[in-house]
PDB file of C-alpha atoms and ligand atoms in Angstrom:
ATOM      1  CA  MET A   1       0.000   0.000   0.000  1.00  0.00           C
ATOM      2  CA  ASN A   2       1.433   3.321  -1.024  1.00  0.00           C
ATOM      3  CA  ASP A   3       1.614   6.294   1.290  1.00  0.00           C
ATOM      4  CA  TYR A   4      -0.740   9.213   0.815  1.00  0.00           C
ATOM      5  CA  LEU A   5      -2.327  12.094   2.623  1.00  0.00           C
ATOM      6  CA  VAL A   6      -5.786  13.599   2.546  1.00  0.00           C
ATOM      7  CA  LYS A   7      -6.866  17.189   2.962  1.00  0.00           C
ATOM      8  CA  ALA A   8     -10.366  17.444   4.348  1.00  0.00           C
ATOM      9  CA  LEU A   9     -12.883  19.749   5.958  1.00  0.00           C
ATOM     10  CA  ALA A  10     -14.729  18.617   9.064  1.00  0.00           C
ATOM     11  CA  CYS A  11     -17.584  19.892  11.200  1.00  0.00           C
ATOM     12  CA  ASP A  12     -19.286  21.972   8.475  1.00  0.00           C
ATOM     13  CA  GLY A  13     -16.005  23.443   7.299  1.00  0.00           C
ATOM     14  CA  ASN A  14     -14.988  24.727  10.723  1.00  0.00           C
ATOM     15  CA  ILE A  15     -12.009  22.430  10.930  1.00  0.00           C
ATOM     16  CA  ARG A  16      -9.358  21.903   8.303  1.00  0.00           C
ATOM     17  CA  ALA A  17      -7.945  18.418   8.665  1.00  0.00           C
ATOM     18  CA  TYR A  18      -4.927  16.644   7.249  1.00  0.00           C
ATOM     19  CA  ALA A  19      -4.172  12.970   7.741  1.00  0.00           C
ATOM     20  CA  ALA A  20      -1.355  10.888   6.331  1.00  0.00           C
ATOM     21  CA  ARG A  21      -0.033   7.390   6.118  1.00  0.00           C
ATOM     22  CA  THR A  22       3.769   7.546   5.916  1.00  0.00           C
ATOM     23  CA  THR A  23       4.841   3.952   6.611  1.00  0.00           C
ATOM     24  CA  GLU A  24       6.807   3.475   3.364  1.00  0.00           C
ATOM     25  CA  THR A  25       8.231   6.996   3.475  1.00  0.00           C
ATOM     26  CA  VAL A  26       9.570   6.614   7.011  1.00  0.00           C
ATOM     27  CA  GLY A  27      10.680   3.079   6.102  1.00  0.00           C
ATOM     28  CA  GLU A  28      12.825   4.438   3.300  1.00  0.00           C
ATOM     29  CA  ALA A  29      14.374   7.025   5.634  1.00  0.00           C
ATOM     30  CA  GLN A  30      15.087   4.235   8.129  1.00  0.00           C
ATOM     31  CA  ARG A  31      16.789   2.085   5.458  1.00  0.00           C
ATOM     32  CA  ARG A  32      18.801   4.952   4.033  1.00  0.00           C
ATOM     33  CA  HIS A  33      20.059   6.248   7.374  1.00  0.00           C
ATOM     34  CA  GLN A  34      20.019   2.954   9.295  1.00  0.00           C
ATOM     35  CA  THR A  35      18.283   4.676  12.173  1.00  0.00           C
ATOM     36  CA  TRP A  36      17.695   2.757  15.376  1.00  0.00           C
ATOM     37  CA  ARG A  37      14.205   2.524  16.881  1.00  0.00           C
ATOM     38  CA  THR A  38      13.976   5.721  18.936  1.00  0.00           C
ATOM     39  CA  ALA A  39      15.756   7.754  16.264  1.00  0.00           C
ATOM     40  CA  SER A  40      13.357   6.327  13.648  1.00  0.00           C
ATOM     41  CA  ALA A  41      10.396   7.451  15.733  1.00  0.00           C
ATOM     42  CA  ALA A  42      11.762  10.979  16.129  1.00  0.00           C
ATOM     43  CA  LEU A  43      12.661  11.334  12.454  1.00  0.00           C
ATOM     44  CA  GLY A  44       9.434   9.662  11.312  1.00  0.00           C
ATOM     45  CA  ARG A  45       7.212  11.855  13.485  1.00  0.00           C
ATOM     46  CA  THR A  46       8.936  14.972  12.140  1.00  0.00           C
ATOM     47  CA  MET A  47       8.728  13.772   8.526  1.00  0.00           C
ATOM     48  CA  THR A  48       5.033  12.974   8.973  1.00  0.00           C
ATOM     49  CA  ALA A  49       4.278  16.434  10.359  1.00  0.00           C
ATOM     50  CA  GLY A  50       6.518  17.887   7.655  1.00  0.00           C
ATOM     51  CA  VAL A  51       4.769  16.237   4.734  1.00  0.00           C
ATOM     52  CA  MET A  52       1.367  17.440   5.996  1.00  0.00           C
ATOM     53  CA  MET A  53       2.743  20.965   6.501  1.00  0.00           C
ATOM     54  CA  GLY A  54       4.132  20.765   2.970  1.00  0.00           C
ATOM     55  CA  ALA A  55       0.629  19.981   1.734  1.00  0.00           C
ATOM     56  CA  MET A  56      -0.477  23.349   3.159  1.00  0.00           C
ATOM     57  CA  LEU A  57       1.851  25.079   0.669  1.00  0.00           C
ATOM     58  CA  LYS A  58       1.209  25.893  -2.990  1.00  0.00           C
ATOM     59  CA  GLY A  59       3.054  25.306  -6.284  1.00  0.00           C
ATOM     60  CA  ASP A  60       6.827  25.329  -5.891  1.00  0.00           C
ATOM     61  CA  GLU A  61       6.816  26.460  -2.259  1.00  0.00           C
ATOM     62  CA  LYS A  62       8.783  24.334   0.178  1.00  0.00           C
ATOM     63  CA  LEU A  63       9.714  24.230   3.823  1.00  0.00           C
ATOM     64  CA  THR A  64      12.450  23.092   6.157  1.00  0.00           C
ATOM     65  CA  ILE A  65      11.917  21.978   9.739  1.00  0.00           C
ATOM     66  CA  LYS A  66      14.792  21.946  12.176  1.00  0.00           C
ATOM     67  CA  ILE A  67      14.473  20.545  15.676  1.00  0.00           C
ATOM     68  CA  ASP A  68      17.393  20.648  18.029  1.00  0.00           C
ATOM     69  CA  GLY A  69      16.565  19.780  21.621  1.00  0.00           C
ATOM     70  CA  GLY A  70      20.085  19.196  22.897  1.00  0.00           C
ATOM     71  CA  GLY A  71      19.506  15.436  23.229  1.00  0.00           C
ATOM     72  CA  PRO A  72      21.728  12.558  22.044  1.00  0.00           C
ATOM     73  CA  LEU A  73      20.005  12.543  18.640  1.00  0.00           C
ATOM     74  CA  GLY A  74      21.435  15.946  17.742  1.00  0.00           C
ATOM     75  CA  ALA A  75      19.377  17.931  15.246  1.00  0.00           C
ATOM     76  CA  ILE A  76      16.513  16.627  13.109  1.00  0.00           C
ATOM     77  CA  LEU A  77      16.284  18.182   9.633  1.00  0.00           C
ATOM     78  CA  VAL A  78      13.280  17.673   7.371  1.00  0.00           C
ATOM     79  CA  ASP A  79      12.476  19.221   3.975  1.00  0.00           C
ATOM     80  CA  SER A  80       9.083  18.969   2.328  1.00  0.00           C
ATOM     81  CA  ASN A  81       7.080  20.543  -0.451  1.00  0.00           C
ATOM     82  CA  ALA A  82       3.550  20.948  -1.814  1.00  0.00           C
ATOM     83  CA  LYS A  83       3.858  17.763  -3.903  1.00  0.00           C
ATOM     84  CA  GLY A  84       3.928  15.253  -1.052  1.00  0.00           C
ATOM     85  CA  GLU A  85       7.708  14.882  -1.222  1.00  0.00           C
ATOM     86  CA  VAL A  86       9.731  14.784   1.973  1.00  0.00           C
ATOM     87  CA  ARG A  87      13.306  13.979   2.981  1.00  0.00           C
ATOM     88  CA  GLY A  88      15.074  14.108   6.303  1.00  0.00           C
ATOM     89  CA  TYR A  89      17.883  13.019   8.570  1.00  0.00           C
ATOM     90  CA  VAL A  90      19.108  13.170  12.134  1.00  0.00           C
ATOM     91  CA  ASN A  91      22.662  13.941  13.224  1.00  0.00           C
ATOM     92  CA  ASN A  92      23.045  10.694  15.161  1.00  0.00           C
ATOM     93  CA  PRO A  93      20.896   7.941  13.623  1.00  0.00           C
ATOM     94  CA  GLN A  94      22.102   5.158  15.926  1.00  0.00           C
ATOM     95  CA  VAL A  95      20.201   6.265  19.030  1.00  0.00           C
ATOM     96  CA  ASP A  96      17.856   4.003  20.951  1.00  0.00           C
ATOM     97  CA  PHE A  97      16.608   3.740  24.533  1.00  0.00           C
ATOM     98  CA  GLU A  98      14.455   1.487  26.621  1.00  0.00           C
ATOM     99  CA  SER A  99      10.758   2.289  26.227  1.00  0.00           C
ATOM    100  CA  ASN A 100       9.345   4.917  28.577  1.00  0.00           C
ATOM    101  CA  GLU A 101       6.815   4.345  31.389  1.00  0.00           C
ATOM    102  CA  GLN A 102       3.937   4.312  28.901  1.00  0.00           C
ATOM    103  CA  GLY A 103       5.675   1.517  27.007  1.00  0.00           C
ATOM    104  CA  LYS A 104       6.444   3.847  24.113  1.00  0.00           C
ATOM    105  CA  LEU A 105       9.683   4.725  22.398  1.00  0.00           C
ATOM    106  CA  ASP A 106      11.349   7.413  24.475  1.00  0.00           C
ATOM    107  CA  VAL A 107      11.463  10.115  21.812  1.00  0.00           C
ATOM    108  CA  ARG A 108      11.709  12.906  24.391  1.00  0.00           C
ATOM    109  CA  ARG A 109      14.923  11.445  25.788  1.00  0.00           C
ATOM    110  CA  ALA A 110      16.455  11.139  22.311  1.00  0.00           C
ATOM    111  CA  VAL A 111      15.400  14.615  21.138  1.00  0.00           C
ATOM    112  CA  GLY A 112      15.934  16.489  24.389  1.00  0.00           C
ATOM    113  CA  THR A 113      13.785  19.315  25.701  1.00  0.00           C
ATOM    114  CA  ASP A 114      16.253  22.165  25.804  1.00  0.00           C
ATOM    115  CA  GLY A 115      16.053  23.721  22.385  1.00  0.00           C
ATOM    116  CA  MET A 116      13.963  24.951  19.514  1.00  0.00           C
ATOM    117  CA  LEU A 117      11.655  23.863  16.749  1.00  0.00           C
ATOM    118  CA  SER A 118      12.056  26.101  13.744  1.00  0.00           C
ATOM    119  CA  VAL A 119      10.296  26.206  10.409  1.00  0.00           C
ATOM    120  CA  VAL A 120      11.473  28.110   7.348  1.00  0.00           C
ATOM    121  CA  LYS A 121       9.074  28.345   4.413  1.00  0.00           C
ATOM    122  CA  ASP A 122      10.434  29.234   1.008  1.00  0.00           C
ATOM    123  CA  ILE A 123       7.429  30.899  -0.578  1.00  0.00           C
ATOM    124  CA  GLY A 124       9.147  31.947  -3.785  1.00  0.00           C
ATOM    125  CA  LEU A 125      10.728  35.104  -5.175  1.00  0.00           C
ATOM    126  CA  ARG A 126      13.296  34.922  -2.382  1.00  0.00           C
ATOM    127  CA  ASP A 127      10.532  35.426   0.103  1.00  0.00           C
ATOM    128  CA  PHE A 128      10.767  33.454   3.331  1.00  0.00           C
ATOM    129  CA  PHE A 129       8.566  32.943   6.323  1.00  0.00           C
ATOM    130  CA  SER A 130      10.245  31.662   9.441  1.00  0.00           C
ATOM    131  CA  GLY A 131       8.921  30.766  12.832  1.00  0.00           C
ATOM    132  CA  GLN A 132      10.631  29.402  15.879  1.00  0.00           C
ATOM    133  CA  VAL A 133       9.344  28.119  19.208  1.00  0.00           C
ATOM    134  CA  PRO A 134      10.996  26.507  22.214  1.00  0.00           C
ATOM    135  CA  LEU A 135      10.385  22.777  22.577  1.00  0.00           C
ATOM    136  CA  VAL A 136       7.664  22.213  25.158  1.00  0.00           C
ATOM    137  CA  SER A 137       7.622  18.414  25.206  1.00  0.00           C
ATOM    138  CA  GLY A 138      10.283  16.735  23.092  1.00  0.00           C
ATOM    139  CA  GLU A 139       7.668  14.154  22.024  1.00  0.00           C
ATOM    140  CA  LEU A 140       7.191  16.313  18.899  1.00  0.00           C
ATOM    141  CA  GLY A 141       3.394  16.074  18.351  1.00  0.00           C
ATOM    142  CA  GLU A 142       2.796  18.530  21.188  1.00  0.00           C
ATOM    143  CA  ASP A 143       5.705  20.639  19.994  1.00  0.00           C
ATOM    144  CA  PHE A 144       4.118  21.050  16.570  1.00  0.00           C
ATOM    145  CA  THR A 145       0.789  21.873  18.219  1.00  0.00           C
ATOM    146  CA  TYR A 146       2.554  24.585  20.188  1.00  0.00           C
ATOM    147  CA  TYR A 147       4.323  25.817  17.061  1.00  0.00           C
ATOM    148  CA  PHE A 148       1.025  26.312  15.194  1.00  0.00           C
ATOM    149  CA  ALA A 149      -0.632  28.065  18.133  1.00  0.00           C
ATOM    150  CA  THR A 150       2.290  30.374  18.826  1.00  0.00           C
ATOM    151  CA  SER A 151       4.076  31.006  15.574  1.00  0.00           C
ATOM    152  CA  GLU A 152       1.206  30.793  13.086  1.00  0.00           C
ATOM    153  CA  GLN A 153      -1.645  31.739  15.458  1.00  0.00           C
ATOM    154  CA  ILE A 154      -3.708  28.767  14.338  1.00  0.00           C
ATOM    155  CA  PRO A 155      -5.254  26.696  17.135  1.00  0.00           C
ATOM    156  CA  SER A 156      -4.322  23.172  16.084  1.00  0.00           C
ATOM    157  CA  SER A 157      -3.883  19.639  17.219  1.00  0.00           C
ATOM    158  CA  VAL A 158      -1.054  17.536  15.840  1.00  0.00           C
ATOM    159  CA  GLY A 159      -0.788  13.772  16.302  1.00  0.00           C
ATOM    160  CA  VAL A 160       2.129  11.874  14.780  1.00  0.00           C
ATOM    161  CA  GLY A 161       3.230   8.310  15.424  1.00  0.00           C
ATOM    162  CA  VAL A 162       5.699   5.666  14.299  1.00  0.00           C
ATOM    163  CA  LEU A 163       5.661   1.977  15.212  1.00  0.00           C
ATOM    164  CA  VAL A 164       8.897   0.060  14.865  1.00  0.00           C
ATOM    165  CA  ASN A 165       9.513  -3.672  14.420  1.00  0.00           C
ATOM    166  CA  PRO A 166      12.049  -5.491  16.628  1.00  0.00           C
ATOM    167  CA  ASP A 167      14.460  -5.627  13.647  1.00  0.00           C
ATOM    168  CA  ASP A 168      14.354  -1.791  13.349  1.00  0.00           C
ATOM    169  CA  THR A 169      12.171  -1.733  10.219  1.00  0.00           C
ATOM    170  CA  ILE A 170       9.044   0.439  10.272  1.00  0.00           C
ATOM    171  CA  LEU A 171       5.733  -1.274  11.054  1.00  0.00           C
ATOM    172  CA  ALA A 172       3.512   1.761  10.608  1.00  0.00           C
ATOM    173  CA  ALA A 173       3.693   5.555  10.544  1.00  0.00           C
ATOM    174  CA  GLY A 174       1.188   8.326  10.136  1.00  0.00           C
ATOM    175  CA  GLY A 175      -0.544  11.269  11.703  1.00  0.00           C
ATOM    176  CA  PHE A 176      -3.000  14.108  11.562  1.00  0.00           C
ATOM    177  CA  ILE A 177      -3.082  17.884  11.813  1.00  0.00           C
ATOM    178  CA  LEU A 178      -6.375  19.554  12.716  1.00  0.00           C
ATOM    179  CA  GLN A 179      -6.778  23.314  12.445  1.00  0.00           C
ATOM    180  CA  ILE A 180      -9.648  25.330  13.782  1.00  0.00           C
ATOM    181  CA  MET A 181     -10.831  28.049  11.407  1.00  0.00           C
ATOM    182  CA  PRO A 182     -11.447  31.552  12.764  1.00  0.00           C
ATOM    183  CA  GLY A 183     -14.993  32.112  13.964  1.00  0.00           C
ATOM    184  CA  THR A 184     -15.599  28.510  14.961  1.00  0.00           C
ATOM    185  CA  GLU A 185     -18.119  28.233  17.796  1.00  0.00           C
ATOM    186  CA  GLU A 186     -16.874  27.267  21.243  1.00  0.00           C
ATOM    187  CA  GLU A 187     -19.210  24.295  21.255  1.00  0.00           C
ATOM    188  CA  VAL A 188     -17.485  22.747  18.221  1.00  0.00           C
ATOM    189  CA  ILE A 189     -14.052  23.344  19.762  1.00  0.00           C
ATOM    190  CA  ALA A 190     -15.090  21.862  23.112  1.00  0.00           C
ATOM    191  CA  LYS A 191     -16.467  18.781  21.395  1.00  0.00           C
ATOM    192  CA  LEU A 192     -13.225  18.286  19.463  1.00  0.00           C
ATOM    193  CA  GLU A 193     -11.127  18.733  22.597  1.00  0.00           C
ATOM    194  CA  GLU A 194     -13.239  16.125  24.344  1.00  0.00           C
ATOM    195  CA  ARG A 195     -12.836  13.722  21.438  1.00  0.00           C
ATOM    196  CA  LEU A 196      -9.060  14.205  21.389  1.00  0.00           C
ATOM    197  CA  LYS A 197      -8.949  13.212  25.055  1.00  0.00           C
ATOM    198  CA  THR A 198     -10.818   9.949  24.507  1.00  0.00           C
ATOM    199  CA  ILE A 199      -9.571   8.774  21.127  1.00  0.00           C
ATOM    200  CA  SER A 200      -6.827   6.109  20.997  1.00  0.00           C
ATOM    201  CA  PRO A 201      -3.300   7.456  20.513  1.00  0.00           C
ATOM    202  CA  ILE A 202      -2.368   7.941  16.875  1.00  0.00           C
ATOM    203  CA  SER A 203       0.200   5.131  17.091  1.00  0.00           C
ATOM    204  CA  ILE A 204      -2.599   2.702  18.030  1.00  0.00           C
ATOM    205  CA  LEU A 205      -4.758   3.894  15.111  1.00  0.00           C
ATOM    206  CA  ILE A 206      -1.997   3.513  12.560  1.00  0.00           C
ATOM    207  CA  GLY A 207      -0.980   0.203  14.150  1.00  0.00           C
ATOM    208  CA  LYS A 208      -4.518  -1.059  13.478  1.00  0.00           C
ATOM    209  CA  GLY A 209      -3.927  -0.166   9.841  1.00  0.00           C
ATOM    210  CA  LEU A 210      -6.423   2.691   9.650  1.00  0.00           C
ATOM    211  CA  THR A 211      -6.263   4.710   6.436  1.00  0.00           C
ATOM    212  CA  PRO A 212      -6.011   8.522   6.614  1.00  0.00           C
ATOM    213  CA  GLU A 213      -9.750   8.708   5.859  1.00  0.00           C
ATOM    214  CA  GLU A 214     -10.511   6.266   8.664  1.00  0.00           C
ATOM    215  CA  ILE A 215      -8.356   8.232  11.116  1.00  0.00           C
ATOM    216  CA  LEU A 216     -10.427  11.341  10.380  1.00  0.00           C
ATOM    217  CA  ALA A 217     -13.641   9.326  10.676  1.00  0.00           C
ATOM    218  CA  GLU A 218     -12.476   8.158  14.121  1.00  0.00           C
ATOM    219  CA  LEU A 219     -11.928  11.781  15.114  1.00  0.00           C
ATOM    220  CA  PHE A 220     -15.067  13.379  13.755  1.00  0.00           C
ATOM    221  CA  GLY A 221     -17.478  10.643  12.744  1.00  0.00           C
ATOM    222  CA  LYS A 222     -17.711   9.473   9.153  1.00  0.00           C
ATOM    223  CA  ASP A 223     -20.503  11.816   8.024  1.00  0.00           C
ATOM    224  CA  GLN A 224     -18.665  14.866   9.423  1.00  0.00           C
ATOM    225  CA  VAL A 225     -15.652  14.638   7.111  1.00  0.00           C
ATOM    226  CA  LYS A 226     -15.480  15.933   3.559  1.00  0.00           C
ATOM    227  CA  VAL A 227     -12.275  14.890   1.765  1.00  0.00           C
ATOM    228  CA  MET A 228     -11.139  17.676  -0.567  1.00  0.00           C
ATOM    229  CA  GLU A 229      -7.957  16.228  -2.000  1.00  0.00           C
ATOM    230  CA  THR A 230      -5.803  13.110  -1.909  1.00  0.00           C
ATOM    231  CA  MET A 231      -2.075  13.249  -2.607  1.00  0.00           C
ATOM    232  CA  PRO A 232       0.631  10.557  -2.837  1.00  0.00           C
ATOM    233  CA  VAL A 233       3.443  10.887  -0.313  1.00  0.00           C
ATOM    234  CA  GLN A 234       7.015   9.723  -0.766  1.00  0.00           C
ATOM    235  CA  PHE A 235      10.595  10.079   0.389  1.00  0.00           C
ATOM    236  CA  HIS A 236      12.257  12.145  -2.318  1.00  0.00           C
ATOM    237  CA  CYS A 237      15.663  13.797  -2.416  1.00  0.00           C
ATOM    238  CA  THR A 238      16.667  16.450  -4.925  1.00  0.00           C
ATOM    239  CA  CYS A 239      20.359  15.553  -4.974  1.00  0.00           C
ATOM    240  CA  SER A 240      22.175  14.121  -8.007  1.00  0.00           C
ATOM    241  CA  LYS A 241      25.721  13.586  -9.198  1.00  0.00           C
ATOM    242  CA  GLN A 242      25.325  16.588 -11.503  1.00  0.00           C
ATOM    243  CA  ARG A 243      24.165  18.857  -8.642  1.00  0.00           C
ATOM    244  CA  PHE A 244      27.191  17.998  -6.551  1.00  0.00           C
ATOM    245  CA  ALA A 245      29.399  18.431  -9.636  1.00  0.00           C
ATOM    246  CA  ASP A 246      28.013  21.955 -10.017  1.00  0.00           C
ATOM    247  CA  ALA A 247      28.881  22.586  -6.359  1.00  0.00           C
ATOM    248  CA  ILE A 248      32.432  21.305  -6.933  1.00  0.00           C
ATOM    249  CA  VAL A 249      32.788  23.633  -9.933  1.00  0.00           C
ATOM    250  CA  GLY A 250      31.638  26.443  -7.636  1.00  0.00           C
ATOM    251  CA  LEU A 251      34.585  25.785  -5.308  1.00  0.00           C
ATOM    252  CA  GLY A 252      36.956  27.209  -7.928  1.00  0.00           C
ATOM    253  CA  LYS A 253      40.054  26.016  -9.767  1.00  0.00           C
ATOM    254  CA  ALA A 254      42.502  26.093  -6.852  1.00  0.00           C
ATOM    255  CA  GLU A 255      40.315  23.897  -4.670  1.00  0.00           C
ATOM    256  CA  ILE A 256      39.691  21.342  -7.430  1.00  0.00           C
ATOM    257  CA  GLN A 257      43.384  21.269  -8.310  1.00  0.00           C
ATOM    258  CA  ALA A 258      44.147  20.483  -4.668  1.00  0.00           C
ATOM    259  CA  MET A 259      41.611  17.600  -4.701  1.00  0.00           C
ATOM    260  CA  ILE A 260      43.243  16.131  -7.787  1.00  0.00           C
ATOM    261  CA  GLU A 261      46.762  16.409  -6.363  1.00  0.00           C
ATOM    262  CA  GLU A 262      45.980  15.276  -2.819  1.00  0.00           C
ATOM    263  CA  ASP A 263      43.422  12.508  -3.325  1.00  0.00           C
ATOM    264  CA  GLY A 264      43.196  11.945  -7.062  1.00  0.00           C
ATOM    265  CA  GLN A 265      39.412  11.596  -6.603  1.00  0.00           C
ATOM    266  CA  ALA A 266      36.514  13.038  -4.634  1.00  0.00           C
ATOM    267  CA  GLU A 267      33.381  11.851  -2.926  1.00  0.00           C
ATOM    268  CA  ALA A 268      30.280  13.889  -2.160  1.00  0.00           C
ATOM    269  CA  HIS A 269      27.787  12.871   0.506  1.00  0.00           C
ATOM    270  CA  CYS A 270      24.146  13.959   0.716  1.00  0.00           C
ATOM    271  CA  HIS A 271      23.070  14.270   4.351  1.00  0.00           C
ATOM    272  CA  PHE A 272      19.384  14.153   3.484  1.00  0.00           C
ATOM    273  CA  CYS A 273      19.339  10.770   1.729  1.00  0.00           C
ATOM    274  CA  ASN A 274      22.775   9.350   2.637  1.00  0.00           C
ATOM    275  CA  GLU A 275      23.653   8.900  -1.052  1.00  0.00           C
ATOM    276  CA  LYS A 276      27.339   9.061  -1.954  1.00  0.00           C
ATOM    277  CA  TYR A 277      28.671  10.228  -5.320  1.00  0.00           C
ATOM    278  CA  HIS A 278      32.153   9.405  -6.494  1.00  0.00           C
ATOM    279  CA  TYR A 279      34.232  11.518  -8.895  1.00  0.00           C
ATOM    280  CA  THR A 280      37.267  10.045 -10.641  1.00  0.00           C
ATOM    281  CA  LYS A 281      40.404  12.004 -11.387  1.00  0.00           C
ATOM    282  CA  GLU A 282      39.274  12.343 -15.010  1.00  0.00           C
ATOM    283  CA  GLU A 283      35.902  13.709 -13.919  1.00  0.00           C
ATOM    284  CA  LEU A 284      37.584  16.204 -11.606  1.00  0.00           C
ATOM    285  CA  GLU A 285      39.850  17.335 -14.429  1.00  0.00           C
ATOM    286  CA  GLN A 286      36.756  17.948 -16.527  1.00  0.00           C
ATOM    287  CA  LEU A 287      35.225  20.007 -13.683  1.00  0.00           C
ATOM    288  CA  LEU A 288      38.514  21.901 -13.346  1.00  0.00           C
ATOM    289  CA  GLN A 289      38.093  23.072 -16.934  1.00  0.00           C
ATOM    290  CA  GLU A 290      34.591  24.345 -16.191  1.00  0.00           C
ATOM    291  CA  ALA A 291      35.655  26.159 -13.018  1.00  0.00           C
ATOM    292  CA  LYS A 292      36.798  29.756 -12.840  1.00  0.00           C
TER     293      LYS A 292
HETATM  294 ZN1   ZN B 301      20.139  13.327  -1.395  1.00  0.00          ZN
END
């Protein structure tokens, strides 16, 4: 089953809702970076929130999320866009802990709680929006909820979850973002808050294999949800051998000459997807000719 997300309206259009299944997407990140269980959960939760936030953008707009809570994981970096494409990495992928008291992966301990969640949106024409909030939980769902309330002034609820198999592969991943539109009556908000208290945790819902539509139906009741759009979701990196070659050319003749003399070759590494690109001496000599 391929990953996808849905954009929907709920409660007579008072609530904008996003829900996503990201099992394959997070699975690919896990394979590429060889993340251990707790690191997979932290990266997967951030990627899941990120791909839904990307779906709030238009056209060629894109965004970058950075979370650095001072924990053993280091920073989490996630890029996403309006096309359902997302990529991401953590500084230290081999991080895992015993489960916490609730029997869940101890994401807070891996991420840390002393730091910031920041979002930079590239909205075209060199125009950027950026927002930054202190981490309030380290579990990440609550941190995104706080980000929306504080930085974007949109009362929201964010639930993101990742379930991991004993062999480190990803069993299930997904989440939702609910946003209350201005002018929504208190009664509707109170009812939603009550529902959020009683509904099973998102990790349980995705573990049961619920689709994004079914997650929203659990939250609002089936007849209260109107799906507006469905979009495929995937891990996608923009790097290529040519892109790194362009970057090498940009270093200038002296630098490339030094690479040729010292190593006789070069290797470029993409942090986002862990791909490595190798350049032979002959290829470097070609790039030397192109450089200034
Ligand atoms: Zn890459």
